[in-house]
Tab-separated table of C-alpha atoms and ligand atoms in Angstrom:
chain	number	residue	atom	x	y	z
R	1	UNK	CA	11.331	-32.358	6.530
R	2	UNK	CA	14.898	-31.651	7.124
R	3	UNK	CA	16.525	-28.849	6.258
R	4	UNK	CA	20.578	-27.965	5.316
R	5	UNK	CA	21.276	-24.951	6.153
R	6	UNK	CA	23.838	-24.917	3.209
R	7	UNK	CA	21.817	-26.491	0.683
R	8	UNK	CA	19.198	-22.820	0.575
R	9	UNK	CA	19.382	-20.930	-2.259
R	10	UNK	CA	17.671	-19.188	-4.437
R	11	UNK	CA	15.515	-21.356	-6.627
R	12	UNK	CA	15.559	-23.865	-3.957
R	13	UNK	CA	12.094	-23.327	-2.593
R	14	UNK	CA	9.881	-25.635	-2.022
R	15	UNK	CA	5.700	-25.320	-0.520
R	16	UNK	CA	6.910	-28.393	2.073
R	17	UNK	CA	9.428	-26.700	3.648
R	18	UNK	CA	8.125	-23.522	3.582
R	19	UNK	CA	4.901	-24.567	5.646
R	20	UNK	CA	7.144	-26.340	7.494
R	21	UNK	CA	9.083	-23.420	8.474
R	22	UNK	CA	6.192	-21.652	9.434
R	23	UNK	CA	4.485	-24.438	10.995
R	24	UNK	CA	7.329	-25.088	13.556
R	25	UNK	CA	7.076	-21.250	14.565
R	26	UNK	CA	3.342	-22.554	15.721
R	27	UNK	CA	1.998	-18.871	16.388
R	28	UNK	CA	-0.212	-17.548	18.998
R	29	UNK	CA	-3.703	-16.829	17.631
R	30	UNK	CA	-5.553	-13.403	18.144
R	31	UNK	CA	-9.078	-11.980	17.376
R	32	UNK	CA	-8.488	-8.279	15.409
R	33	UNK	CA	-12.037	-6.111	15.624
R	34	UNK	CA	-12.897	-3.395	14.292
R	35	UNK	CA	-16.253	-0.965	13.211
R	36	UNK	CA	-16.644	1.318	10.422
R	37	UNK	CA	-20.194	3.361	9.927
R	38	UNK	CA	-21.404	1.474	13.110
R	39	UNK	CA	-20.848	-1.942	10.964
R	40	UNK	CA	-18.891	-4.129	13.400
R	41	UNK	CA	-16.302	-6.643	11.995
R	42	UNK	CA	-13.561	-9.081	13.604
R	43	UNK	CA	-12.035	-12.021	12.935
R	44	UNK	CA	-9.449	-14.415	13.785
R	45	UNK	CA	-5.617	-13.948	12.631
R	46	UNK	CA	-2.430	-16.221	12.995
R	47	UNK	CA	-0.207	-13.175	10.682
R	48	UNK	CA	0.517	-10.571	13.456
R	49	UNK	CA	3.667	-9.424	15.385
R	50	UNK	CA	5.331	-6.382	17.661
R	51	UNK	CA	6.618	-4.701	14.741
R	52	UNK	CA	8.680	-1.588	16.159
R	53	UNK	CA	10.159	-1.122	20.111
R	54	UNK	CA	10.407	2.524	20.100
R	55	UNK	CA	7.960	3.876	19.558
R	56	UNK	CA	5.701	0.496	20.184
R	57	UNK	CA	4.002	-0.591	16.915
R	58	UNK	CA	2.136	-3.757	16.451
R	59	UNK	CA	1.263	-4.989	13.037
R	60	UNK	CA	-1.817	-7.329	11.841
R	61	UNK	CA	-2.221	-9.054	8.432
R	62	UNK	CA	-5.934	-8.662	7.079
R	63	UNK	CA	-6.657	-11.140	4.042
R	64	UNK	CA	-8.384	-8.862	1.409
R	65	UNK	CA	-11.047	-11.636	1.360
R	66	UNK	CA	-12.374	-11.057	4.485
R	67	UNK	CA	-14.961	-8.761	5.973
R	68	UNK	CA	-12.818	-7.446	9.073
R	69	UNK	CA	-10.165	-6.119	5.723
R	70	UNK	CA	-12.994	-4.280	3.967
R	71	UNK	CA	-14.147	-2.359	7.307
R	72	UNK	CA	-10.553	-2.417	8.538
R	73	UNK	CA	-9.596	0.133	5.545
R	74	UNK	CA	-12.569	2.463	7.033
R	75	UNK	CA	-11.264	1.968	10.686
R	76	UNK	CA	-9.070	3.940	12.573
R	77	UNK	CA	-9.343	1.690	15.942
R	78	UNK	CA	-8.367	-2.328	16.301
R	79	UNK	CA	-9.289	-4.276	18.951
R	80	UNK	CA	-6.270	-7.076	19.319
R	81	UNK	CA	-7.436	-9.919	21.593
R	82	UNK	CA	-4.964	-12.577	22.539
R	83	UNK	CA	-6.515	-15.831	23.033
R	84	UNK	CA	-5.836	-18.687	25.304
R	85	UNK	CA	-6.197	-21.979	25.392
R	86	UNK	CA	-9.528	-21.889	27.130
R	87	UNK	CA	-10.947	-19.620	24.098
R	88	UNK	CA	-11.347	-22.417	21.435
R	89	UNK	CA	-14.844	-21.861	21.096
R	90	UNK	CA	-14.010	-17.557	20.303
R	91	UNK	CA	-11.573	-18.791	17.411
R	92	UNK	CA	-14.215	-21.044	15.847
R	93	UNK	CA	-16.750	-18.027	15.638
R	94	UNK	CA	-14.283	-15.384	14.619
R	95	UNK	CA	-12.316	-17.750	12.093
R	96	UNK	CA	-15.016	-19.941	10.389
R	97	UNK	CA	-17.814	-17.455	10.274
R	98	UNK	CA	-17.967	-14.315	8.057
R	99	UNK	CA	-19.434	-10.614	8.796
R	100	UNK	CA	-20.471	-10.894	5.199
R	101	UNK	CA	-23.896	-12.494	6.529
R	102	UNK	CA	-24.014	-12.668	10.210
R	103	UNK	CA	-23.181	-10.335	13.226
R	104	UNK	CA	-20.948	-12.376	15.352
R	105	UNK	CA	-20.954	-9.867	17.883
R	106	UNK	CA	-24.365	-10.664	18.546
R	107	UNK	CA	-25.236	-12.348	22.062
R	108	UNK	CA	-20.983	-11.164	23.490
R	109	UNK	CA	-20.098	-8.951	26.419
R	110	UNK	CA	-18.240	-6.361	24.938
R	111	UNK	CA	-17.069	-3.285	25.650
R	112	UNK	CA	-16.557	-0.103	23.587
R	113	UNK	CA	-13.209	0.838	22.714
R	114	UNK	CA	-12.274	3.928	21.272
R	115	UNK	CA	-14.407	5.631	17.814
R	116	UNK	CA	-16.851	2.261	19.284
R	117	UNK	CA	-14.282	-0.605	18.009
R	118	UNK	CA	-15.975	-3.502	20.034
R	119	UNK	CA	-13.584	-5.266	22.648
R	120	UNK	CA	-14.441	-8.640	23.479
R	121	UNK	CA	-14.903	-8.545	27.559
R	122	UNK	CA	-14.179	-12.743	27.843
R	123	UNK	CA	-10.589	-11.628	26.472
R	124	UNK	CA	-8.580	-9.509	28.707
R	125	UNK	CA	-5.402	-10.030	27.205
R	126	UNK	CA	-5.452	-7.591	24.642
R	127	UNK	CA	-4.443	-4.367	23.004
R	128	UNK	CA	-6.288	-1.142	21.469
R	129	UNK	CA	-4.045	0.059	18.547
R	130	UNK	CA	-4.547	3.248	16.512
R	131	UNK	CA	-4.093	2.637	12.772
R	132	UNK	CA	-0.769	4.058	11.041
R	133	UNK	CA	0.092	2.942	8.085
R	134	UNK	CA	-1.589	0.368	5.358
R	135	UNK	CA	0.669	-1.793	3.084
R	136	UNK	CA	-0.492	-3.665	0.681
R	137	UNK	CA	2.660	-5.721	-1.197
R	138	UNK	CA	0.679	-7.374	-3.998
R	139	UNK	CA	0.187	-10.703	-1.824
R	140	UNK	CA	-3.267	-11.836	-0.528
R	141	UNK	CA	-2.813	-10.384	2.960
R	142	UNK	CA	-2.350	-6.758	3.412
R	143	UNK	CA	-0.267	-5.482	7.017
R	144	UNK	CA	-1.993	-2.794	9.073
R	145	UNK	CA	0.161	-1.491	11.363
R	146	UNK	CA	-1.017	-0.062	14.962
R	147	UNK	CA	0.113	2.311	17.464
R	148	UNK	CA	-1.015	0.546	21.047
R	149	UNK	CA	-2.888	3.451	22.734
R	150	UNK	CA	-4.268	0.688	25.158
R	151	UNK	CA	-3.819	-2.412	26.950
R	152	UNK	CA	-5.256	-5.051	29.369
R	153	UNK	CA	-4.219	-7.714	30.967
R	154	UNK	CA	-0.674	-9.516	30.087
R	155	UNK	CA	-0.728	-11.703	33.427
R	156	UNK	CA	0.622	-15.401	32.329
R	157	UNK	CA	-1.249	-17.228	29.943
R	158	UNK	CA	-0.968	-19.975	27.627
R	159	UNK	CA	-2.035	-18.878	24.047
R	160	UNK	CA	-4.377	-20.639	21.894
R	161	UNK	CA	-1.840	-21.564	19.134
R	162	UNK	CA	-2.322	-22.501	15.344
R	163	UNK	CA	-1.593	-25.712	16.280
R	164	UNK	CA	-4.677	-25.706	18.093
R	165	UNK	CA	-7.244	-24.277	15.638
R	166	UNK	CA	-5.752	-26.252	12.608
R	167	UNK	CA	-8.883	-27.936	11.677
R	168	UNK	CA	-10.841	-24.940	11.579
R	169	UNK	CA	-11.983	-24.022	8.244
R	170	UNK	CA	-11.992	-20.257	7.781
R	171	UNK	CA	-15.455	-18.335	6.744
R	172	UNK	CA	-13.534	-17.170	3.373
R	173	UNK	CA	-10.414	-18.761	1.784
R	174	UNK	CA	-7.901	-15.705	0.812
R	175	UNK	CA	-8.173	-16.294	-2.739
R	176	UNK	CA	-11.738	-14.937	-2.378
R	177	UNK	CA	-12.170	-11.728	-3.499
R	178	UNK	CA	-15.996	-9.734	-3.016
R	179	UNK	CA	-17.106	-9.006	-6.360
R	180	UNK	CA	-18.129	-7.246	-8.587
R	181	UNK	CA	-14.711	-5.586	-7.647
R	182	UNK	CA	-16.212	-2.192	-8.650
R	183	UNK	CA	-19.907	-1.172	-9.478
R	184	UNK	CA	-19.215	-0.533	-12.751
R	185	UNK	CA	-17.279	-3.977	-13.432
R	186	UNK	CA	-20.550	-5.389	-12.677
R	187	UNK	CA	-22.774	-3.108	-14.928
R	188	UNK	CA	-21.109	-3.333	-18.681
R	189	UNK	CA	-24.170	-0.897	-19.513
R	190	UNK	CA	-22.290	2.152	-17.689
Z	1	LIG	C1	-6.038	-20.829	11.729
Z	1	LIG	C2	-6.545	-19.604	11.011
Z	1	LIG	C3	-5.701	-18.510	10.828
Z	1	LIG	C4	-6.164	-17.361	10.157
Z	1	LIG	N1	-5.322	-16.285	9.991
Z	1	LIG	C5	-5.793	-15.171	9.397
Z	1	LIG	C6	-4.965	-14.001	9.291
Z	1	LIG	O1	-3.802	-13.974	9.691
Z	1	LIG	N2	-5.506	-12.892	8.720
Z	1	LIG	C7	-6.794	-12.855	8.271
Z	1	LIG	O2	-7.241	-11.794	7.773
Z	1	LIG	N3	-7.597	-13.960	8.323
Z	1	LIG	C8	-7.121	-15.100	8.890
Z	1	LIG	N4	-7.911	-16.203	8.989
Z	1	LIG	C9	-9.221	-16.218	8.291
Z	1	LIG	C10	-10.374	-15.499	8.958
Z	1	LIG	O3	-10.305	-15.548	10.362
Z	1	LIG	C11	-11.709	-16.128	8.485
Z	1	LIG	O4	-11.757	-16.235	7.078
Z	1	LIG	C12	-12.921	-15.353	9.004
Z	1	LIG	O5	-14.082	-16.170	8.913
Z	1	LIG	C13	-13.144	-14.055	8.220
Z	1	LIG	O6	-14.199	-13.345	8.806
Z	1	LIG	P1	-14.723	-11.965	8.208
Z	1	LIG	O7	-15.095	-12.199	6.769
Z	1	LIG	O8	-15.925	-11.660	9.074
Z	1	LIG	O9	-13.642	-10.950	8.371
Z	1	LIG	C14	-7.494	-17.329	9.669
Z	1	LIG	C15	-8.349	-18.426	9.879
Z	1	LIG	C16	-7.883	-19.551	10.535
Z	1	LIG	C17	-8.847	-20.703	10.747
């Protein structure tokens, strides 16, 4: 796809060349956890940057399909793990599977973070962050944004990046949502 930088305007956009923007970009895949009501929940996310310098802030992007979104909005703690290349086999559990019906913390060395959030102790690059703020802008991911309070590693790696992980087919498309949305959507009677 090529691109003139004169030709963008408004009305201009295209789905091509906007996964092609954000394709080139290639990001570095992480593992966000979290645990609400001792229910554990994490999975893998491609939408996350530093969002602030001072004071630090880093922000994830939680699809409101998945299970790590619904325990997320109960969580004060996240677990940010960045993955390397070696980790493959981590971003196939955390981004195909969902909490929804299995523990995928089950059988992993992890640690216990702050309020319990479970840190994954095969990825030492990582981050504790503190939730701050919640935004959801009508769009199918919602941005969480953290307050490190901890962090580990940081040493040279090379990330696992999207690139890497592209066939993977995630445990819930974001369209999904969990329904009934609301006990009494699914119960006319009441
Ligand atoms: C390459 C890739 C990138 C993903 N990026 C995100 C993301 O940025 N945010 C998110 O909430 N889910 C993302 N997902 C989807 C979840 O990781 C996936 O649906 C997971 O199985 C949900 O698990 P859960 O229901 O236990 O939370 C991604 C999945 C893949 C394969």
């Amino acid at each position: 796809v090529v691109l003139a930088a004169s030709a963008v305007s408004e009305g201009m956009m295209t789905d091509e060349t906007f996964d092609a923007l954000t394709a080139s970009v290639d990001p570095a895949m992480i593992v966000v956890t979290a645990v609400a009501d001792g229910e554990r929940a994490g999975c893998l996310v491609g939408f996350h940057t530093q969002s602030s310098i001072v004071p630090f802030r880093y922000s994830v992007w939680l699809s409101k399909a998945n299970h790590t979104y619904r325990v997320g909005l109960r969580s004060t703690y996240f677990g940010v793990h960045f993955l390397t290349v070696g980790d493959f086999a981590t971003a196939e559990l955390f981004g195909t599977v969902t909490g929804d019906d299995t523990d995928k913390f089950a059988g992993l060395a992890l640690e216990p973070g702050p309020d319990g959030v479970p840190l994954l102790r095969d990825c030492p690059h990582r981050l504790v962050g503190r939730r701050i703020s919640v935004l959801d802008d009508g769009g199918d991911h919602v941005c969480v944004a953290l307050e490190p309070v901890g962090t580990a590693g940081g040493g040279a790696f090379a990330p696992l990046r999207q690139s890497g992980v592209a066939d993977l087919v995630p445990g819930h498309d974001s369209a999904e949502r969990p329904g009934p949305p609301t006990e009494r959507a699914g119960d006319p009677a009441r």
